[in-house]
């Protein structure tokens, strides 16, 4: 089991309120809290990876450990705009969630 | 051979800490507990222990460092008093919630304001709901013995709770009494090696500690924590018995002094129990059937055991060395009364508030309360069930 069932009884939880299953933050979707989402203008991106380094939620990532072709993980991105702030090309736009991108 | 030596309460606690040799002590000094960590730091400096001693900048940091060291996987101890305990407040709850068996000697002292350095139980009583086990000792020997047992109680695998070893400020902490100091080897055998549970430093089994816990699991976690207290009660009894077998002094949840055939009883914590014993003995000589229930474990609160011990008494007086402002009575009284009510026992009872800020309590004063109890017994519940004993009015 990589996480507790939503209806887990108190007796099933580890003492001390610890999470004994490592790395399961991935399974807890937090993207719904976001008010604005980062959208990248691909043509201006220089693959410097600053956004990858600075994103506090590992929500700026690439496939297969590549250093090219950044994507946003909208299930976990919280819309903090740190990536947009640090991007040297200013090619990340923060788009309000209620607006079509 | 165990040695009998004159020692102060604080020195006795430091001596027990030397024998236990904890992994980490993170402390900030405060009167009247200062001497515990001061003496212990000299043991560290002189190489008598292997403890990592962390001198921090406040009690909040002290308890933060202690809790962190405990969840990292170490045996951790500390000592404090009064405002120091109050400054630890935020972390005390976290220590217990994380089930980190930190051992803290609380040298009981009045809380400000006004500022006062002497004994009462307002610090310990204020911390009664934070989830720690609380043992109250009567004298220097109990301060030493309770600390050795606290380690075993808190670390028991079905308990895993932090423990406060409470002794009365100045009355015990700074009083020289004859202490039986046990030999290092049997003490080390009794205490045993530390067994860490889910230590953070075990990097082959990574875990998360203290995560955000909302409406979906928080209640279950708190409910789970409640299940640690009945085993803690069992551990206090089992460890107290084993301590008796090993060192000749057995301990339980409480001590009953001439209580069995008593008609009138006093319930008290800490050094006042010693004063009450003198009063009970002299009343017995006068033919008054007086008795004492000295409570050792305030948390977990042995409600059923207290009700059983007080069954059939004609009247009782519960002595509180702390005020719960705005409450109908002292905190110990409230819990004893609830224990009796739950057990279906209607015993007329007096709540006695005494000894605040180090105000002296004498055997004569306690005898005086005993002498009021027959009237309380005949009249049922007294009109004003709260008596301020020894205040000028
Ligand atoms: S907005 Fe914040 S969380 Fe989302 S990708 Fe950018 S840095 Fe990461
Ligand atoms: S910081 Fe900007 S330029 Fe650099 S990789 Fe990210 S989006 Fe591209």
mmCIF file with all atom_site columns, C-alpha atoms in Angstrom, chain B residues 77-245:
data_model
loop_
_atom_site.group_PDB
_atom_site.id
_atom_site.type_symbol
_atom_site.label_atom_id
_atom_site.label_alt_id
_atom_site.label_comp_id
_atom_site.label_asym_id
_atom_site.label_entity_id
_atom_site.label_seq_id
_atom_site.pdbx_PDB_ins_code
_atom_site.Cartn_x
_atom_site.Cartn_y
_atom_site.Cartn_z
_atom_site.occupancy
_atom_site.B_iso_or_equiv
_atom_site.pdbx_formal_charge
_atom_site.auth_seq_id
_atom_site.auth_comp_id
_atom_site.auth_asym_id
_atom_site.auth_atom_id
_atom_site.pdbx_PDB_model_num
ATOM 1   C CA . UNK B 1 77  ? 16.414  14.160 28.566 1.00 0.00 ? 77  UNK B CA 1
ATOM 2   C CA . UNK B 1 78  ? 15.976  17.678 29.883 1.00 0.00 ? 78  UNK B CA 1
ATOM 3   C CA . UNK B 1 79  ? 14.881  19.653 32.944 1.00 0.00 ? 79  UNK B CA 1
ATOM 4   C CA . UNK B 1 80  ? 12.894  22.849 33.422 1.00 0.00 ? 80  UNK B CA 1
ATOM 5   C CA . UNK B 1 81  ? 10.519  24.819 35.650 1.00 0.00 ? 81  UNK B CA 1
ATOM 6   C CA . UNK B 1 82  ? 7.629   27.268 35.493 1.00 0.00 ? 82  UNK B CA 1
ATOM 7   C CA . UNK B 1 83  ? 8.072   29.853 32.689 1.00 0.00 ? 83  UNK B CA 1
ATOM 8   C CA . UNK B 1 84  ? 10.489  27.462 31.019 1.00 0.00 ? 84  UNK B CA 1
ATOM 9   C CA . UNK B 1 85  ? 7.811   24.801 30.807 1.00 0.00 ? 85  UNK B CA 1
ATOM 10  C CA . UNK B 1 86  ? 5.359   27.443 29.640 1.00 0.00 ? 86  UNK B CA 1
ATOM 11  C CA . UNK B 1 87  ? 7.711   28.452 26.817 1.00 0.00 ? 87  UNK B CA 1
ATOM 12  C CA . UNK B 1 88  ? 7.917   24.783 25.777 1.00 0.00 ? 88  UNK B CA 1
ATOM 13  C CA . UNK B 1 89  ? 4.121   24.576 25.567 1.00 0.00 ? 89  UNK B CA 1
ATOM 14  C CA . UNK B 1 90  ? 3.788   24.584 21.796 1.00 0.00 ? 90  UNK B CA 1
ATOM 15  C CA . UNK B 1 91  ? 6.322   21.805 21.429 1.00 0.00 ? 91  UNK B CA 1
ATOM 16  C CA . UNK B 1 92  ? 5.129   19.683 24.381 1.00 0.00 ? 92  UNK B CA 1
ATOM 17  C CA . UNK B 1 93  ? 1.998   18.728 22.439 1.00 0.00 ? 93  UNK B CA 1
ATOM 18  C CA . UNK B 1 94  ? 4.076   17.877 19.381 1.00 0.00 ? 94  UNK B CA 1
ATOM 19  C CA . UNK B 1 95  ? 6.476   15.674 21.385 1.00 0.00 ? 95  UNK B CA 1
ATOM 20  C CA . UNK B 1 96  ? 3.558   13.629 22.663 1.00 0.00 ? 96  UNK B CA 1
ATOM 21  C CA . UNK B 1 97  ? 1.770   13.538 19.299 1.00 0.00 ? 97  UNK B CA 1
ATOM 22  C CA . UNK B 1 98  ? 4.937   12.256 17.633 1.00 0.00 ? 98  UNK B CA 1
ATOM 23  C CA . UNK B 1 99  ? 5.146   9.625  20.386 1.00 0.00 ? 99  UNK B CA 1
ATOM 24  C CA . UNK B 1 100 ? 8.699   10.721 21.199 1.00 0.00 ? 100 UNK B CA 1
ATOM 25  C CA . UNK B 1 101 ? 9.651   9.426  24.674 1.00 0.00 ? 101 UNK B CA 1
ATOM 26  C CA . UNK B 1 102 ? 11.584  12.488 25.860 1.00 0.00 ? 102 UNK B CA 1
ATOM 27  C CA . UNK B 1 103 ? 12.121  12.524 29.637 1.00 0.00 ? 103 UNK B CA 1
ATOM 28  C CA . UNK B 1 104 ? 11.748  15.931 31.280 1.00 0.00 ? 104 UNK B CA 1
ATOM 29  C CA . UNK B 1 105 ? 12.300  16.651 34.960 1.00 0.00 ? 105 UNK B CA 1
ATOM 30  C CA . UNK B 1 106 ? 9.902   19.415 35.964 1.00 0.00 ? 106 UNK B CA 1
ATOM 31  C CA . UNK B 1 107 ? 10.993  21.146 39.142 1.00 0.00 ? 107 UNK B CA 1
ATOM 32  C CA . UNK B 1 108 ? 7.592   22.600 39.994 1.00 0.00 ? 108 UNK B CA 1
ATOM 33  C CA . UNK B 1 109 ? 7.445   26.359 40.425 1.00 0.00 ? 109 UNK B CA 1
ATOM 34  C CA . UNK B 1 110 ? 4.689   28.958 40.339 1.00 0.00 ? 110 UNK B CA 1
ATOM 35  C CA . UNK B 1 111 ? 3.866   30.591 37.015 1.00 0.00 ? 111 UNK B CA 1
ATOM 36  C CA . UNK B 1 112 ? 4.090   34.362 36.607 1.00 0.00 ? 112 UNK B CA 1
ATOM 37  C CA . UNK B 1 113 ? 2.601   36.856 37.299 1.00 0.00 ? 113 UNK B CA 1
ATOM 38  C CA . UNK B 1 114 ? 3.628   38.150 39.631 1.00 0.00 ? 114 UNK B CA 1
ATOM 39  C CA . UNK B 1 115 ? 7.008   36.600 39.253 1.00 0.00 ? 115 UNK B CA 1
ATOM 40  C CA . UNK B 1 116 ? 7.710   33.979 41.911 1.00 0.00 ? 116 UNK B CA 1
ATOM 41  C CA . UNK B 1 117 ? 10.416  31.318 42.022 1.00 0.00 ? 117 UNK B CA 1
ATOM 42  C CA . UNK B 1 118 ? 8.918   29.035 44.667 1.00 0.00 ? 118 UNK B CA 1
ATOM 43  C CA . UNK B 1 119 ? 6.895   25.862 44.550 1.00 0.00 ? 119 UNK B CA 1
ATOM 44  C CA . UNK B 1 120 ? 3.410   25.314 43.367 1.00 0.00 ? 120 UNK B CA 1
ATOM 45  C CA . UNK B 1 121 ? 1.968   23.070 40.678 1.00 0.00 ? 121 UNK B CA 1
ATOM 46  C CA . UNK B 1 122 ? 0.613   25.681 38.289 1.00 0.00 ? 122 UNK B CA 1
ATOM 47  C CA . UNK B 1 123 ? 3.302   24.790 35.724 1.00 0.00 ? 123 UNK B CA 1
ATOM 48  C CA . UNK B 1 124 ? 2.690   21.028 35.762 1.00 0.00 ? 124 UNK B CA 1
ATOM 49  C CA . UNK B 1 125 ? -1.081  21.353 35.986 1.00 0.00 ? 125 UNK B CA 1
ATOM 50  C CA . UNK B 1 126 ? -1.098  23.793 33.101 1.00 0.00 ? 126 UNK B CA 1
ATOM 51  C CA . UNK B 1 127 ? 0.649   21.167 30.996 1.00 0.00 ? 127 UNK B CA 1
ATOM 52  C CA . UNK B 1 128 ? -1.687  18.376 32.025 1.00 0.00 ? 128 UNK B CA 1
ATOM 53  C CA . UNK B 1 129 ? -3.502  18.099 28.699 1.00 0.00 ? 129 UNK B CA 1
ATOM 54  C CA . UNK B 1 130 ? -0.471  18.045 26.423 1.00 0.00 ? 130 UNK B CA 1
ATOM 55  C CA . UNK B 1 131 ? -0.201  14.265 26.326 1.00 0.00 ? 131 UNK B CA 1
ATOM 56  C CA . UNK B 1 132 ? 2.820   13.657 28.558 1.00 0.00 ? 132 UNK B CA 1
ATOM 57  C CA . UNK B 1 133 ? 2.867   11.113 31.346 1.00 0.00 ? 133 UNK B CA 1
ATOM 58  C CA . UNK B 1 134 ? 3.235   12.964 34.677 1.00 0.00 ? 134 UNK B CA 1
ATOM 59  C CA . UNK B 1 135 ? 4.755   11.406 37.780 1.00 0.00 ? 135 UNK B CA 1
ATOM 60  C CA . UNK B 1 136 ? 4.863   13.456 40.998 1.00 0.00 ? 136 UNK B CA 1
ATOM 61  C CA . UNK B 1 137 ? 7.512   12.588 43.597 1.00 0.00 ? 137 UNK B CA 1
ATOM 62  C CA . UNK B 1 138 ? 7.328   13.303 47.311 1.00 0.00 ? 138 UNK B CA 1
ATOM 63  C CA . UNK B 1 139 ? 11.020  13.573 48.197 1.00 0.00 ? 139 UNK B CA 1
ATOM 64  C CA . UNK B 1 140 ? 14.583  13.371 46.877 1.00 0.00 ? 140 UNK B CA 1
ATOM 65  C CA . UNK B 1 141 ? 14.577  9.562  46.685 1.00 0.00 ? 141 UNK B CA 1
ATOM 66  C CA . UNK B 1 142 ? 11.416  9.570  44.615 1.00 0.00 ? 142 UNK B CA 1
ATOM 67  C CA . UNK B 1 143 ? 12.841  12.201 42.283 1.00 0.00 ? 143 UNK B CA 1
ATOM 68  C CA . UNK B 1 144 ? 15.756  9.838  41.632 1.00 0.00 ? 144 UNK B CA 1
ATOM 69  C CA . UNK B 1 145 ? 13.709  6.625  41.512 1.00 0.00 ? 145 UNK B CA 1
ATOM 70  C CA . UNK B 1 146 ? 10.958  8.105  39.334 1.00 0.00 ? 146 UNK B CA 1
ATOM 71  C CA . UNK B 1 147 ? 13.474  9.326  36.770 1.00 0.00 ? 147 UNK B CA 1
ATOM 72  C CA . UNK B 1 148 ? 14.993  5.863  36.396 1.00 0.00 ? 148 UNK B CA 1
ATOM 73  C CA . UNK B 1 149 ? 11.511  4.407  35.967 1.00 0.00 ? 149 UNK B CA 1
ATOM 74  C CA . UNK B 1 150 ? 10.334  7.199  33.654 1.00 0.00 ? 150 UNK B CA 1
ATOM 75  C CA . UNK B 1 151 ? 12.772  6.013  31.002 1.00 0.00 ? 151 UNK B CA 1
ATOM 76  C CA . UNK B 1 152 ? 11.312  2.499  31.008 1.00 0.00 ? 152 UNK B CA 1
ATOM 77  C CA . UNK B 1 153 ? 7.701   3.716  31.154 1.00 0.00 ? 153 UNK B CA 1
ATOM 78  C CA . UNK B 1 154 ? 8.001   6.219  28.314 1.00 0.00 ? 154 UNK B CA 1
ATOM 79  C CA . UNK B 1 155 ? 10.048  3.912  26.105 1.00 0.00 ? 155 UNK B CA 1
ATOM 80  C CA . UNK B 1 156 ? 7.817   0.825  26.526 1.00 0.00 ? 156 UNK B CA 1
ATOM 81  C CA . UNK B 1 157 ? 6.928   -0.253 23.003 1.00 0.00 ? 157 UNK B CA 1
ATOM 82  C CA . UNK B 1 158 ? 3.163   -0.012 23.528 1.00 0.00 ? 158 UNK B CA 1
ATOM 83  C CA . UNK B 1 159 ? 3.501   3.379  25.264 1.00 0.00 ? 159 UNK B CA 1
ATOM 84  C CA . UNK B 1 160 ? 6.098   5.590  23.490 1.00 0.00 ? 160 UNK B CA 1
ATOM 85  C CA . UNK B 1 161 ? 5.145   8.765  25.322 1.00 0.00 ? 161 UNK B CA 1
ATOM 86  C CA . UNK B 1 162 ? 7.206   11.562 26.841 1.00 0.00 ? 162 UNK B CA 1
ATOM 87  C CA . UNK B 1 163 ? 7.307   11.635 30.637 1.00 0.00 ? 163 UNK B CA 1
ATOM 88  C CA . UNK B 1 164 ? 7.526   14.482 33.150 1.00 0.00 ? 164 UNK B CA 1
ATOM 89  C CA . UNK B 1 165 ? 9.285   13.630 36.389 1.00 0.00 ? 165 UNK B CA 1
ATOM 90  C CA . UNK B 1 166 ? 7.873   16.283 38.721 1.00 0.00 ? 166 UNK B CA 1
ATOM 91  C CA . UNK B 1 167 ? 9.482   17.310 42.002 1.00 0.00 ? 167 UNK B CA 1
ATOM 92  C CA . UNK B 1 168 ? 8.617   20.288 44.164 1.00 0.00 ? 168 UNK B CA 1
ATOM 93  C CA . UNK B 1 169 ? 10.801  23.354 43.609 1.00 0.00 ? 169 UNK B CA 1
ATOM 94  C CA . UNK B 1 170 ? 13.120  24.159 46.551 1.00 0.00 ? 170 UNK B CA 1
ATOM 95  C CA . UNK B 1 171 ? 11.147  21.899 48.931 1.00 0.00 ? 171 UNK B CA 1
ATOM 96  C CA . UNK B 1 172 ? 12.674  18.875 47.189 1.00 0.00 ? 172 UNK B CA 1
ATOM 97  C CA . UNK B 1 173 ? 15.019  20.335 44.566 1.00 0.00 ? 173 UNK B CA 1
ATOM 98  C CA . UNK B 1 174 ? 17.120  22.231 47.107 1.00 0.00 ? 174 UNK B CA 1
ATOM 99  C CA . UNK B 1 175 ? 16.598  20.103 50.225 1.00 0.00 ? 175 UNK B CA 1
ATOM 100 C CA . UNK B 1 176 ? 19.341  17.775 51.361 1.00 0.00 ? 176 UNK B CA 1
ATOM 101 C CA . UNK B 1 177 ? 17.983  14.352 52.225 1.00 0.00 ? 177 UNK B CA 1
ATOM 102 C CA . UNK B 1 178 ? 19.595  10.951 52.529 1.00 0.00 ? 178 UNK B CA 1
ATOM 103 C CA . UNK B 1 179 ? 19.476  9.347  49.110 1.00 0.00 ? 179 UNK B CA 1
ATOM 104 C CA . UNK B 1 180 ? 20.168  5.736  48.344 1.00 0.00 ? 180 UNK B CA 1
ATOM 105 C CA . UNK B 1 181 ? 22.240  5.949  45.172 1.00 0.00 ? 181 UNK B CA 1
ATOM 106 C CA . UNK B 1 182 ? 22.171  2.613  43.396 1.00 0.00 ? 182 UNK B CA 1
ATOM 107 C CA . UNK B 1 183 ? 25.261  1.243  41.694 1.00 0.00 ? 183 UNK B CA 1
ATOM 108 C CA . UNK B 1 184 ? 25.792  2.182  38.059 1.00 0.00 ? 184 UNK B CA 1
ATOM 109 C CA . UNK B 1 185 ? 25.719  -1.382 36.711 1.00 0.00 ? 185 UNK B CA 1
ATOM 110 C CA . UNK B 1 186 ? 22.296  -2.451 38.059 1.00 0.00 ? 186 UNK B CA 1
ATOM 111 C CA . UNK B 1 187 ? 20.860  0.937  37.082 1.00 0.00 ? 187 UNK B CA 1
ATOM 112 C CA . UNK B 1 188 ? 22.168  0.543  33.531 1.00 0.00 ? 188 UNK B CA 1
ATOM 113 C CA . UNK B 1 189 ? 20.771  -3.002 33.432 1.00 0.00 ? 189 UNK B CA 1
ATOM 114 C CA . UNK B 1 190 ? 17.406  -1.794 34.697 1.00 0.00 ? 190 UNK B CA 1
ATOM 115 C CA . UNK B 1 191 ? 17.184  1.082  32.238 1.00 0.00 ? 191 UNK B CA 1
ATOM 116 C CA . UNK B 1 192 ? 18.464  -1.019 29.319 1.00 0.00 ? 192 UNK B CA 1
ATOM 117 C CA . UNK B 1 193 ? 19.602  0.100  25.866 1.00 0.00 ? 193 UNK B CA 1
ATOM 118 C CA . UNK B 1 194 ? 17.475  2.508  23.876 1.00 0.00 ? 194 UNK B CA 1
ATOM 119 C CA . UNK B 1 195 ? 15.259  1.010  21.231 1.00 0.00 ? 195 UNK B CA 1
ATOM 120 C CA . UNK B 1 196 ? 14.357  3.554  18.566 1.00 0.00 ? 196 UNK B CA 1
ATOM 121 C CA . UNK B 1 197 ? 11.019  3.203  16.746 1.00 0.00 ? 197 UNK B CA 1
ATOM 122 C CA . UNK B 1 198 ? 10.783  4.554  13.184 1.00 0.00 ? 198 UNK B CA 1
ATOM 123 C CA . UNK B 1 199 ? 13.885  6.746  13.634 1.00 0.00 ? 199 UNK B CA 1
ATOM 124 C CA . UNK B 1 200 ? 14.236  9.503  11.081 1.00 0.00 ? 200 UNK B CA 1
ATOM 125 C CA . UNK B 1 201 ? 17.922  8.684  10.637 1.00 0.00 ? 201 UNK B CA 1
ATOM 126 C CA . UNK B 1 202 ? 17.149  5.155  9.433  1.00 0.00 ? 202 UNK B CA 1
ATOM 127 C CA . UNK B 1 203 ? 17.543  6.182  5.807  1.00 0.00 ? 203 UNK B CA 1
ATOM 128 C CA . UNK B 1 204 ? 16.786  2.693  4.530  1.00 0.00 ? 204 UNK B CA 1
ATOM 129 C CA . UNK B 1 205 ? 13.205  3.177  5.817  1.00 0.00 ? 205 UNK B CA 1
ATOM 130 C CA . UNK B 1 206 ? 12.328  6.772  4.910  1.00 0.00 ? 206 UNK B CA 1
ATOM 131 C CA . UNK B 1 207 ? 9.266   8.248  6.606  1.00 0.00 ? 207 UNK B CA 1
ATOM 132 C CA . UNK B 1 208 ? 7.604   11.648 6.892  1.00 0.00 ? 208 UNK B CA 1
ATOM 133 C CA . UNK B 1 209 ? 7.125   13.186 10.342 1.00 0.00 ? 209 UNK B CA 1
ATOM 134 C CA . UNK B 1 210 ? 4.668   15.902 11.329 1.00 0.00 ? 210 UNK B CA 1
ATOM 135 C CA . UNK B 1 211 ? 2.909   16.380 7.967  1.00 0.00 ? 211 UNK B CA 1
ATOM 136 C CA . UNK B 1 212 ? -0.176  18.509 7.371  1.00 0.00 ? 212 UNK B CA 1
ATOM 137 C CA . UNK B 1 213 ? -3.077  16.543 8.835  1.00 0.00 ? 213 UNK B CA 1
ATOM 138 C CA . UNK B 1 214 ? -6.525  17.969 8.138  1.00 0.00 ? 214 UNK B CA 1
ATOM 139 C CA . UNK B 1 215 ? -10.145 16.915 8.651  1.00 0.00 ? 215 UNK B CA 1
ATOM 140 C CA . UNK B 1 216 ? -9.481  13.665 6.875  1.00 0.00 ? 216 UNK B CA 1
ATOM 141 C CA . UNK B 1 217 ? -6.999  11.986 9.299  1.00 0.00 ? 217 UNK B CA 1
ATOM 142 C CA . UNK B 1 218 ? -6.278  14.308 12.277 1.00 0.00 ? 218 UNK B CA 1
ATOM 143 C CA . UNK B 1 219 ? -9.159  12.981 14.376 1.00 0.00 ? 219 UNK B CA 1
ATOM 144 C CA . UNK B 1 220 ? -8.037  9.377  13.784 1.00 0.00 ? 220 UNK B CA 1
ATOM 145 C CA . UNK B 1 221 ? -4.487  10.256 14.819 1.00 0.00 ? 221 UNK B CA 1
ATOM 146 C CA . UNK B 1 222 ? -5.708  11.849 18.069 1.00 0.00 ? 222 UNK B CA 1
ATOM 147 C CA . UNK B 1 223 ? -7.951  8.851  18.749 1.00 0.00 ? 223 UNK B CA 1
ATOM 148 C CA . UNK B 1 224 ? -4.977  6.571  18.196 1.00 0.00 ? 224 UNK B CA 1
ATOM 149 C CA . UNK B 1 225 ? -2.887  8.580  20.660 1.00 0.00 ? 225 UNK B CA 1
ATOM 150 C CA . UNK B 1 226 ? -5.538  7.961  23.348 1.00 0.00 ? 226 UNK B CA 1
ATOM 151 C CA . UNK B 1 227 ? -4.788  4.254  23.139 1.00 0.00 ? 227 UNK B CA 1
ATOM 152 C CA . UNK B 1 228 ? -1.274  4.842  24.532 1.00 0.00 ? 228 UNK B CA 1
ATOM 153 C CA . UNK B 1 229 ? -2.477  5.856  28.010 1.00 0.00 ? 229 UNK B CA 1
ATOM 154 C CA . UNK B 1 230 ? -3.996  2.593  29.310 1.00 0.00 ? 230 UNK B CA 1
ATOM 155 C CA . UNK B 1 231 ? -0.715  0.777  28.453 1.00 0.00 ? 231 UNK B CA 1
ATOM 156 C CA . UNK B 1 232 ? 1.159   3.649  30.153 1.00 0.00 ? 232 UNK B CA 1
ATOM 157 C CA . UNK B 1 233 ? -0.782  2.890  33.329 1.00 0.00 ? 233 UNK B CA 1
ATOM 158 C CA . UNK B 1 234 ? 0.148   -0.774 33.023 1.00 0.00 ? 234 UNK B CA 1
ATOM 159 C CA . UNK B 1 235 ? 3.779   0.170  32.386 1.00 0.00 ? 235 UNK B CA 1
ATOM 160 C CA . UNK B 1 236 ? 3.883   2.370  35.497 1.00 0.00 ? 236 UNK B CA 1
ATOM 161 C CA . UNK B 1 237 ? 2.684   -0.602 37.546 1.00 0.00 ? 237 UNK B CA 1
ATOM 162 C CA . UNK B 1 238 ? 4.940   -3.199 35.891 1.00 0.00 ? 238 UNK B CA 1
ATOM 163 C CA . UNK B 1 239 ? 8.044   -1.004 35.981 1.00 0.00 ? 239 UNK B CA 1
ATOM 164 C CA . UNK B 1 240 ? 7.293   0.012  39.589 1.00 0.00 ? 240 UNK B CA 1
ATOM 165 C CA . UNK B 1 241 ? 7.075   -3.629 40.566 1.00 0.00 ? 241 UNK B CA 1
ATOM 166 C CA . UNK B 1 242 ? 10.292  -4.545 38.789 1.00 0.00 ? 242 UNK B CA 1
ATOM 167 C CA . UNK B 1 243 ? 12.006  -1.555 40.393 1.00 0.00 ? 243 UNK B CA 1
ATOM 168 C CA . UNK B 1 244 ? 10.883  -2.921 43.770 1.00 0.00 ? 244 UNK B CA 1
ATOM 169 C CA . UNK B 1 245 ? 12.311  -6.350 42.995 1.00 0.00 ? 245 UNK B CA 1
#
